[in-house]
């Protein structure tokens, strides 16, 4: 068991080193997200000028939600893992993993964790720069249970994020080009993951349907727990249960696509 | 002029034949653009479920603004996007030589090589959004208004084209212009906001005047709204921006071209 974990620890450390090489790229990307936050600030600021609360929350709470989501995105969002996996399949680089006692999913997940550790740490740089303006608006709730329930939600969200990216990567076994699928799915994930607007602002019946979709648990769920948009512990525990079901279902789908995909895969050359 | 039109028509023919070869790709990318446009309209729709106005703009006025912004963006996507982005890659790899040997202005040849019919198709959808918004607002623009609106949209397209060429021309100096794509999309987010929403001096100077993405979309939308109507200041500003940005793009592109040293440049 320890030996098995050791393999992935090394994959994680190598991933950490290679991602540290690209620290500037992550930092620049982080600074560019400040522009997105500026749009959020201007748009929602103008919307709140007409009413003091929208969906039961004030401007500061709404901005806190978007900042939380931004931080989560850099800590758990799948950036380009789908493309990396796709490239490895297309170029035949996965052939080496078929000959080694290594689980490809665990290997890629270790590298994903390393990459997000680097990008997650670097998002605090632009936030620090924006702090003089942003700081006064952030109002995080103080209940300790939010952290206790939020952390497992974040961990499962990371698994869902990565699993969806992994599934798209696996599609390369069937389709040469996956970029279209990825961007198509990104649009759905952006809306139903709550990145465009807090999901609780949607009409109740759509919100209730969204609760049963995996996208809800990709970003909105942990973000809403930490920023105080979901306030009932019982509701959160129920959400954690649904989230766990999605994690298991996506892991099973990953395995299925891997097994079926390998049947179609042709390894050429040495 | 006729010579360039003939070249452009040959390019268009080639792009359409290419699209017919990869029909699945065309359907997927059309859906991608359609879905992203829907996402932007959904945001407006959700916000207006909870508020009556954004910076004094009503729901359908905002739809008109977002539709106008989408229309300019779709034209850019349909006519220039792929060519300009490939230009960055070609400068890096040396494939740019190909354009130097072609019978025409290098900037024209390099930036109009490929058309994306999915973008052009979706420009009709964006146009339909604008028409729907005017219908909902009970507006009946005359032929002159429509012609002015289209002129303004084209001026906006010139500014977007120029900014994009300028960003990619960086590759002549840095050999890589990767990552520009993401930053361009961030910039277009500002074009979906009404100018009145920009309260801070810094954001107003930066996004309304220095990078005129806000003026580009706001000017044509305001033209159709009776409470604003035609304003020489806005139309003039847009024309000046279009001329200035295009001149700058031509200048920088040709300066960059002098630095181009083929493969491994």
Coordinates of C-alpha atoms in Angstrom, one line a residue:
Chain A
X1 CA 0.0 0.0 0.0
X2 CA 2.8 2.4 1.0
X3 CA 4.8 1.4 -2.1
X4 CA 1.8 2.0 -4.3
X5 CA 1.2 5.4 -2.8
X6 CA 4.9 6.2 -3.1
X7 CA 4.6 6.0 -6.9
X8 CA 2.0 8.6 -7.0
X9 CA 3.8 10.8 -4.5
X10 CA 6.7 10.9 -7.0
X11 CA 4.3 11.7 -9.8
X12 CA 2.9 14.5 -7.6
X13 CA 6.4 15.9 -6.9
X14 CA 7.4 15.8 -10.6
X15 CA 4.1 17.5 -11.4
X16 CA 4.9 20.1 -8.8
X17 CA 8.3 20.8 -10.3
X18 CA 7.0 21.0 -13.9
X19 CA 4.1 23.3 -12.9
X20 CA 6.4 25.6 -10.9
X21 CA 8.2 26.2 -14.2
X22 CA 4.9 27.7 -15.5
X23 CA 4.3 29.8 -12.4
X24 CA 4.4 33.0 -14.5
X25 CA 1.6 31.7 -16.7
X26 CA -0.6 30.9 -13.7
X27 CA 0.2 34.2 -12.2
X28 CA -0.7 36.1 -15.4
X29 CA -3.8 34.1 -15.7
X30 CA -4.6 35.0 -12.1
X31 CA -4.1 38.7 -12.8
X32 CA -6.4 38.4 -15.9
X33 CA -9.1 37.1 -13.7
X34 CA -9.0 40.4 -11.9
X35 CA -10.5 41.8 -15.1
X36 CA -13.3 39.3 -14.8
X37 CA -13.8 40.4 -11.2
X38 CA -14.0 44.0 -12.4
X39 CA -16.8 43.1 -14.8
X40 CA -18.6 41.3 -12.0
X41 CA -18.1 44.3 -9.7
X42 CA -19.4 46.8 -12.3
X43 CA -22.3 44.6 -13.5
X44 CA -23.6 43.5 -10.1
X45 CA -22.8 46.9 -8.6
X46 CA -25.1 48.5 -11.2
X47 CA -27.8 45.8 -10.6
X48 CA -27.7 46.4 -6.8
X49 CA -28.1 50.1 -7.4
X50 CA -31.7 49.5 -8.1
X51 CA -32.4 47.1 -5.1
X52 CA -30.6 46.6 -1.8
X53 CA -30.9 42.8 -2.0
X54 CA -31.0 40.3 -4.8
X55 CA -32.2 36.8 -4.0
X56 CA -31.9 37.6 -0.3
X57 CA -28.3 38.7 -0.4
X58 CA -26.7 42.1 -0.5
X59 CA -23.9 43.3 -2.9
X60 CA -21.1 42.4 -0.4
X61 CA -22.4 38.8 0.0
X62 CA -22.7 38.4 -3.8
X63 CA -19.2 39.7 -4.4
X64 CA -17.9 37.4 -1.7
X65 CA -19.5 34.5 -3.5
X66 CA -17.8 35.4 -6.8
X67 CA -14.4 35.8 -5.1
X68 CA -14.8 32.4 -3.3
X69 CA -15.6 30.8 -6.7
X70 CA -12.5 32.4 -8.2
X71 CA -10.3 31.0 -5.5
X72 CA -11.9 27.6 -5.8
X73 CA -11.5 27.7 -9.5
X74 CA -7.7 28.1 -9.2
X75 CA -7.6 25.4 -6.4
X76 CA -9.8 22.7 -7.9
X77 CA -10.8 23.7 -11.5
X78 CA -9.6 21.5 -14.3
X79 CA -7.7 23.9 -16.5
X80 CA -6.4 21.9 -19.4
X81 CA -6.2 18.4 -18.1
X82 CA -8.6 17.2 -20.8
X83 CA -6.3 18.4 -23.5
X84 CA -3.2 16.9 -21.8
X85 CA -4.9 13.5 -21.6
X86 CA -6.1 13.9 -25.2
X87 CA -2.6 14.7 -26.4
X88 CA -1.1 11.7 -24.6
X89 CA -3.6 9.4 -26.2
X90 CA -3.2 10.9 -29.7
X91 CA 0.6 11.0 -29.6
X92 CA 0.7 7.4 -28.2
X93 CA 2.4 8.6 -25.0
X94 CA -0.1 6.5 -22.9
X95 CA 1.5 3.4 -24.4
X96 CA 4.2 3.6 -21.7
X97 CA 1.6 3.5 -19.0
X98 CA 0.1 0.3 -20.4
X99 CA 3.4 -1.5 -19.7
X100 CA 4.0 -0.2 -16.2
X101 CA 2.4 -1.0 -12.9
X102 CA 0.8 2.4 -12.7
X103 CA -2.9 3.4 -12.8
X104 CA -3.3 6.1 -15.4
X105 CA -6.2 7.9 -13.6
X106 CA -4.2 8.0 -10.3
X107 CA -1.1 9.2 -12.1
X108 CA -3.0 12.0 -13.9
X109 CA -4.9 12.9 -10.7
X110 CA -1.6 13.3 -8.8
X111 CA -0.3 15.7 -11.4
X112 CA -3.6 17.6 -11.4
X113 CA -3.3 18.0 -7.6
X114 CA 0.2 19.3 -8.0
X115 CA -0.8 21.8 -10.7
X116 CA -3.7 23.1 -8.6
X117 CA -1.5 23.5 -5.6
X118 CA 0.7 25.9 -7.6
X119 CA -2.2 27.8 -9.4
X120 CA -4.2 27.9 -6.1
X121 CA -1.3 29.5 -4.2
X122 CA -0.7 32.0 -7.0
X123 CA -4.3 33.3 -7.2
X124 CA -3.6 35.0 -3.8
X125 CA -1.1 37.3 -5.5
X126 CA -3.7 39.2 -7.6
X127 CA -6.2 39.1 -4.8
X128 CA -3.6 40.7 -2.5
X129 CA -3.1 43.5 -5.1
X130 CA -6.9 44.0 -5.3
X131 CA -7.3 43.8 -1.5
X132 CA -7.4 47.6 -0.9
X133 CA -10.6 47.8 -3.0
X134 CA -12.0 44.3 -2.5
X135 CA -11.2 43.8 1.2
X136 CA -14.0 46.0 2.5
X137 CA -16.7 44.1 0.6
X138 CA -15.8 40.5 1.7
X139 CA -18.1 39.2 4.4
X140 CA -17.5 35.5 5.1
X141 CA -19.8 33.8 7.7
X142 CA -18.0 32.7 10.9
X143 CA -19.6 29.3 11.7
X144 CA -17.0 26.6 12.2
X145 CA -19.2 23.9 10.7
X146 CA -19.0 25.6 7.3
X147 CA -15.3 24.7 7.2
X148 CA -16.0 21.1 8.5
X149 CA -18.6 20.5 5.8
X150 CA -17.0 22.7 3.1
X151 CA -13.7 20.8 3.1
X152 CA -15.1 17.4 2.1
X153 CA -17.3 19.2 -0.4
X154 CA -14.2 20.9 -1.9
X155 CA -12.4 17.5 -2.1
X156 CA -15.3 15.8 -3.8
X157 CA -15.7 18.8 -6.2
X158 CA -12.1 18.4 -7.2
X159 CA -12.8 14.7 -8.0
X160 CA -15.8 15.7 -10.0
X161 CA -13.9 18.4 -11.9
X162 CA -11.1 16.1 -12.7
X163 CA -13.3 13.2 -13.6
X164 CA -15.3 15.3 -16.1
X165 CA -12.0 16.5 -17.7
X166 CA -10.7 12.9 -17.7
X167 CA -13.9 11.7 -19.4
X168 CA -13.4 14.3 -22.2
X169 CA -9.8 13.2 -22.5
X170 CA -10.9 9.6 -22.9
X171 CA -13.2 10.7 -25.9
X172 CA -10.0 10.9 -27.9
X173 CA -10.1 7.1 -28.3
X174 CA -13.2 7.7 -30.4
X175 CA -12.8 11.3 -31.8
X176 CA -9.5 12.9 -33.0
X177 CA -10.5 16.4 -32.0
X178 CA -12.2 17.0 -28.6
X179 CA -11.8 20.8 -28.4
X180 CA -15.4 21.4 -29.6
X181 CA -16.9 19.0 -27.0
X182 CA -14.8 20.6 -24.3
X183 CA -15.9 24.2 -25.0
X184 CA -19.5 23.1 -25.5
X185 CA -19.4 21.4 -22.1
X186 CA -17.6 24.4 -20.6
X187 CA -20.6 26.6 -21.5
X188 CA -22.9 24.3 -19.7
X189 CA -20.6 24.0 -16.7
X190 CA -20.1 27.7 -16.5
X191 CA -23.9 28.2 -16.1
X192 CA -24.9 25.2 -14.1
X193 CA -21.7 25.3 -12.0
X194 CA -22.7 28.8 -10.8
X195 CA -19.8 30.8 -12.3
X196 CA -22.0 33.0 -14.4
X197 CA -24.4 33.9 -11.5
X198 CA -25.3 32.3 -8.2
X199 CA -27.6 29.3 -9.0
X200 CA -30.0 30.2 -6.3
X201 CA -31.0 33.3 -8.4
X202 CA -32.5 31.0 -11.0
X203 CA -36.3 30.2 -10.9
X204 CA -36.9 27.6 -8.1
X205 CA -37.9 24.8 -10.4
X206 CA -34.7 25.0 -12.4
X207 CA -32.6 25.3 -9.2
X208 CA -34.3 22.2 -7.9
X209 CA -33.4 20.3 -11.1
X210 CA -29.8 21.7 -11.0
X211 CA -29.3 20.2 -7.5
X212 CA -29.4 16.7 -9.0
X213 CA -26.8 17.5 -11.7
X214 CA -23.1 17.0 -11.3
X215 CA -22.3 20.6 -12.4
X216 CA -24.0 21.9 -9.2
X217 CA -21.3 20.1 -7.2
X218 CA -18.4 21.2 -9.4
X219 CA -18.1 24.7 -7.9
X220 CA -21.4 26.2 -6.7
X221 CA -21.9 23.8 -3.8
X222 CA -18.6 24.3 -1.9
X223 CA -18.7 28.0 -2.9
X224 CA -22.2 28.5 -1.5
X225 CA -21.3 26.7 1.8
X226 CA -18.2 28.8 2.4
X227 CA -19.8 32.1 1.3
X228 CA -23.0 31.6 3.2
X229 CA -25.5 31.1 0.4
X230 CA -26.5 27.7 1.9
X231 CA -27.2 28.0 5.6
X232 CA -28.9 24.7 6.7
X233 CA -26.4 22.0 7.8
X234 CA -29.0 19.3 7.1
X235 CA -29.4 20.6 3.5
X236 CA -25.6 20.5 3.2
X237 CA -25.3 16.9 4.4
X238 CA -28.0 15.9 1.9
X239 CA -26.0 17.7 -0.8
X240 CA -22.8 15.9 0.3
X241 CA -24.7 12.6 -0.2
X242 CA -25.7 13.5 -3.8
X243 CA -22.2 14.7 -4.4
X244 CA -20.8 11.4 -3.3
X245 CA -23.1 9.6 -5.6
X246 CA -21.8 11.7 -8.5
X247 CA -18.2 11.1 -7.6
X248 CA -18.8 7.3 -7.6
X249 CA -20.8 7.4 -10.9
X250 CA -18.1 9.5 -12.6
X251 CA -15.3 7.3 -11.3
X252 CA -17.2 4.3 -12.7
X253 CA -17.7 6.1 -16.0
X254 CA -14.0 7.0 -16.2
X255 CA -13.1 3.3 -15.7
X256 CA -15.6 2.2 -18.3
X257 CA -14.3 4.7 -20.9
X258 CA -10.7 3.7 -20.2
X259 CA -11.4 0.0 -20.6
X260 CA -13.6 0.5 -23.7
X261 CA -11.2 3.0 -25.2
X262 CA -8.2 0.8 -24.8
X263 CA -9.9 -1.8 -26.9
X264 CA -9.9 0.7 -29.8
X265 CA -6.4 2.0 -29.1
X266 CA -3.6 1.0 -31.4
X267 CA -0.1 1.4 -30.1
X268 CA 2.3 1.9 -32.9
X269 CA 6.1 2.0 -32.6
X270 CA 8.3 1.4 -29.6
Chain B
X1 CA -9.7 46.6 -55.3
X2 CA -11.4 44.1 -57.7
X3 CA -8.2 42.1 -57.5
X4 CA -8.6 41.8 -53.7
X5 CA -12.3 41.0 -54.0
X6 CA -11.4 38.1 -56.3
X7 CA -8.8 36.8 -53.9
X8 CA -11.2 37.1 -51.0
X9 CA -13.9 35.2 -53.0
X10 CA -11.4 32.5 -53.7
X11 CA -10.7 32.3 -50.0
X12 CA -14.4 32.2 -49.1
X13 CA -14.9 29.4 -51.7
X14 CA -12.0 27.4 -50.2
X15 CA -13.4 27.9 -46.6
X16 CA -16.9 26.7 -47.6
X17 CA -15.5 23.6 -49.3
X18 CA -13.4 22.9 -46.3
X19 CA -16.4 23.2 -44.0
X20 CA -18.4 20.8 -46.2
X21 CA -15.6 18.3 -45.7
X22 CA -15.7 18.6 -41.9
X23 CA -19.5 18.9 -41.4
X24 CA -19.4 17.4 -37.9
X25 CA -16.9 20.0 -36.8
X26 CA -19.0 22.8 -38.3
X27 CA -22.1 21.6 -36.3
X28 CA -20.2 21.3 -33.0
X29 CA -18.6 24.8 -33.4
X30 CA -21.9 26.3 -34.4
X31 CA -23.4 24.9 -31.3
X32 CA -20.5 26.1 -29.2
X33 CA -21.0 29.7 -30.3
X34 CA -24.8 29.4 -30.0
X35 CA -24.5 28.1 -26.5
X36 CA -22.1 30.8 -25.3
X37 CA -24.5 33.5 -26.7
X38 CA -27.3 31.8 -24.8
X39 CA -25.2 31.9 -21.6
X40 CA -24.8 35.6 -21.9
X41 CA -28.5 36.2 -22.5
X42 CA -29.3 33.9 -19.6
X43 CA -27.2 36.1 -17.3
X44 CA -29.2 39.2 -18.3
X45 CA -32.4 37.3 -17.9
X46 CA -31.5 36.0 -14.4
X47 CA -30.4 39.5 -13.2
X48 CA -33.6 41.1 -14.4
X49 CA -35.7 38.5 -12.6
X50 CA -34.5 40.4 -9.5
X51 CA -34.0 44.0 -10.6
X52 CA -35.6 46.4 -13.0
X53 CA -32.7 48.3 -14.3
X54 CA -28.9 48.1 -14.7
X55 CA -27.4 51.6 -14.8
X56 CA -30.7 52.9 -16.1
X57 CA -31.0 50.2 -18.9
X58 CA -34.1 48.1 -18.9
X59 CA -34.1 44.4 -19.7
X60 CA -34.6 44.6 -23.4
X61 CA -32.3 47.6 -23.8
X62 CA -29.6 45.3 -22.2
X63 CA -30.5 42.5 -24.6
X64 CA -30.1 45.0 -27.5
X65 CA -26.7 45.9 -26.1
X66 CA -25.6 42.3 -25.6
X67 CA -27.0 41.4 -29.0
X68 CA -25.0 44.2 -30.6
X69 CA -21.8 43.2 -28.8
X70 CA -22.4 39.6 -30.0
X71 CA -23.0 40.7 -33.6
X72 CA -19.6 42.4 -33.7
X73 CA -17.9 39.5 -32.1
X74 CA -19.6 36.9 -34.5
X75 CA -18.4 39.0 -37.5
X76 CA -14.9 39.0 -36.1
X77 CA -15.1 35.2 -35.4
X78 CA -16.6 34.5 -38.9
X79 CA -14.3 36.6 -41.0
X80 CA -11.0 37.0 -39.2
X81 CA -10.5 35.0 -36.0
X82 CA -8.9 31.8 -37.4
X83 CA -6.6 33.7 -39.8
X84 CA -5.3 36.1 -37.2
X85 CA -4.7 33.4 -34.6
X86 CA -3.0 31.2 -37.2
X87 CA -0.8 34.2 -38.0
X88 CA 0.7 34.1 -34.5
X89 CA 1.5 30.4 -34.9
X90 CA 2.8 30.9 -38.4
X91 CA 5.2 33.7 -37.4
X92 CA 6.7 31.3 -34.8
X93 CA 7.0 28.3 -37.0
X94 CA 8.1 30.2 -40.2
X95 CA 5.0 29.2 -42.2
X96 CA 4.4 32.9 -42.5
X97 CA 6.7 32.8 -45.6
X98 CA 3.8 31.4 -47.5
X99 CA 1.9 34.8 -47.2
X100 CA 5.0 36.8 -48.2
X101 CA 5.0 35.0 -51.6
X102 CA 1.3 35.7 -52.3
X103 CA 0.1 38.3 -54.8
X104 CA -1.2 40.9 -52.5
X105 CA -0.8 43.0 -49.3
X106 CA 0.7 40.7 -46.6
X107 CA -1.6 41.9 -43.9
X108 CA -4.7 41.4 -46.1
X109 CA -3.5 38.0 -47.2
X110 CA -2.6 36.8 -43.7
X111 CA -5.7 38.1 -41.9
X112 CA -8.4 37.0 -44.4
X113 CA -7.1 33.6 -45.3
X114 CA -9.8 31.6 -43.6
X115 CA -13.5 32.2 -43.0
X116 CA -15.4 30.4 -40.3
X117 CA -19.0 29.7 -41.6
X118 CA -20.1 28.8 -38.1
X119 CA -19.3 32.3 -36.9
X120 CA -21.0 33.8 -39.9
X121 CA -24.1 31.6 -39.3
X122 CA -24.3 32.7 -35.7
X123 CA -24.1 36.4 -36.7
X124 CA -27.6 35.8 -38.1
X125 CA -28.6 34.6 -34.6
X126 CA -27.0 37.7 -33.0
X127 CA -28.8 39.8 -35.6
X128 CA -32.1 38.1 -34.7
X129 CA -31.4 38.9 -31.0
X130 CA -31.0 42.6 -31.9
X131 CA -34.3 42.5 -34.0
X132 CA -36.1 40.7 -31.2
X133 CA -35.0 43.3 -28.6
X134 CA -36.1 46.2 -30.9
X135 CA -39.4 44.5 -31.4
X136 CA -39.8 44.1 -27.6
X137 CA -38.9 47.7 -27.1
X138 CA -41.5 48.7 -29.7
X139 CA -38.8 50.4 -31.8
X140 CA -39.3 51.0 -35.5
X141 CA -35.9 52.2 -36.8
X142 CA -36.0 53.7 -40.3
X143 CA -33.7 52.6 -43.2
X144 CA -31.3 55.4 -42.3
X145 CA -31.0 54.3 -38.7
X146 CA -30.4 50.7 -39.8
X147 CA -27.7 51.8 -42.2
X148 CA -26.1 53.9 -39.5
X149 CA -26.3 51.1 -37.1
X150 CA -24.6 48.7 -39.5
X151 CA -21.9 51.3 -40.2
X152 CA -21.2 51.6 -36.5
X153 CA -21.1 47.8 -36.1
X154 CA -18.6 47.7 -39.0
X155 CA -16.5 50.5 -37.4
X156 CA -16.6 48.4 -34.2
X157 CA -15.4 45.4 -36.2
X158 CA -12.5 47.4 -37.5
X159 CA -11.5 48.3 -34.0
X160 CA -11.7 44.7 -32.8
X161 CA -9.8 43.5 -35.8
X162 CA -7.1 46.1 -35.3
X163 CA -6.7 45.3 -31.5
X164 CA -6.5 41.6 -32.4
X165 CA -3.9 42.1 -35.1
X166 CA -1.9 44.3 -32.8
X167 CA -2.0 41.7 -30.1
X168 CA -0.8 38.9 -32.4
X169 CA 1.8 41.1 -34.1
X170 CA 3.6 40.9 -30.8
X171 CA 4.8 37.6 -32.0
X172 CA 7.1 39.4 -34.4
X173 CA 9.1 40.6 -31.4
X174 CA 8.4 37.9 -28.8
X175 CA 8.0 34.9 -31.1
X176 CA 5.0 33.8 -29.0
X177 CA 1.6 35.4 -28.6
X178 CA 0.0 32.5 -26.8
X179 CA -2.5 33.3 -24.1
X180 CA -3.9 36.3 -26.0
X181 CA -7.1 34.4 -26.7
X182 CA -8.1 34.3 -23.1
X183 CA -7.3 37.9 -22.5
X184 CA -9.3 39.0 -25.6
X185 CA -12.4 37.2 -24.3
X186 CA -12.0 38.9 -20.9
X187 CA -11.9 42.2 -22.8
X188 CA -15.1 41.5 -24.7
X189 CA -16.9 41.0 -21.3
X190 CA -16.7 44.7 -20.8
X191 CA -18.4 45.4 -24.1
X192 CA -21.6 43.9 -22.8
X193 CA -21.9 46.6 -20.1
X194 CA -23.6 49.9 -20.5
X195 CA -21.3 52.9 -20.3
X196 CA -23.3 54.4 -17.4
X197 CA -22.3 51.4 -15.2
X198 CA -18.6 52.5 -15.3
X199 CA -18.5 54.8 -12.2
X200 CA -14.8 54.7 -11.4
X201 CA -12.4 57.1 -13.2
X202 CA -9.8 54.3 -13.8
X203 CA -12.3 51.8 -15.3
X204 CA -13.9 54.6 -17.4
X205 CA -10.6 55.8 -18.8
X206 CA -9.2 52.3 -19.3
X207 CA -12.2 50.4 -20.8
X208 CA -14.3 53.2 -22.3
X209 CA -11.7 55.4 -23.9
X210 CA -8.2 53.7 -24.0
X211 CA -9.5 50.3 -25.1
X212 CA -12.8 51.4 -26.6
X213 CA -14.6 48.1 -26.2
X214 CA -17.5 49.8 -24.4
X215 CA -18.0 52.5 -27.0
X216 CA -17.9 49.9 -29.8
X217 CA -21.0 48.2 -28.5
X218 CA -22.7 51.1 -26.8
X219 CA -22.6 53.5 -29.7
X220 CA -24.8 51.4 -32.2
X221 CA -27.2 50.3 -29.4
X222 CA -27.7 53.9 -28.2
X223 CA -28.4 54.9 -31.8
X224 CA -31.5 52.7 -31.8
X225 CA -32.8 53.8 -28.4
X226 CA -35.0 56.9 -28.7
X227 CA -33.8 58.3 -25.3
X228 CA -30.3 58.6 -26.8
X229 CA -30.8 58.6 -30.6
X230 CA -28.1 59.6 -33.0
X231 CA -25.3 61.5 -31.4
X232 CA -22.5 63.0 -33.5
X233 CA -20.1 62.7 -30.5
X234 CA -20.6 58.9 -30.3
X235 CA -20.5 58.4 -34.1
X236 CA -17.5 60.6 -34.4
X237 CA -15.7 59.0 -31.5
X238 CA -16.3 55.6 -33.1
X239 CA -15.0 56.6 -36.5
X240 CA -11.9 58.2 -35.0
X241 CA -11.3 55.1 -32.9
X242 CA -11.7 52.8 -35.9
X243 CA -9.3 55.0 -38.1
X244 CA -6.7 55.4 -35.3
X245 CA -6.7 51.7 -34.2
X246 CA -6.5 50.5 -37.8
X247 CA -3.7 52.9 -38.7
X248 CA -1.8 51.7 -35.6
X249 CA -2.4 48.1 -36.5
X250 CA -1.1 48.7 -40.1
X251 CA 1.9 50.5 -38.8
X252 CA 2.9 48.0 -36.1
X253 CA 2.2 45.0 -38.4
X254 CA 4.6 46.4 -41.1
X255 CA 7.2 47.3 -38.5
X256 CA 7.0 43.8 -37.2
X257 CA 7.2 42.4 -40.7
X258 CA 10.7 43.9 -41.0
X259 CA 11.8 41.9 -38.0
X260 CA 10.4 38.6 -39.4
X261 CA 13.3 36.3 -40.3
X262 CA 11.4 33.2 -41.4
X263 CA 11.8 29.8 -39.7
X264 CA 12.9 29.8 -36.0
X265 CA 12.2 33.6 -35.9

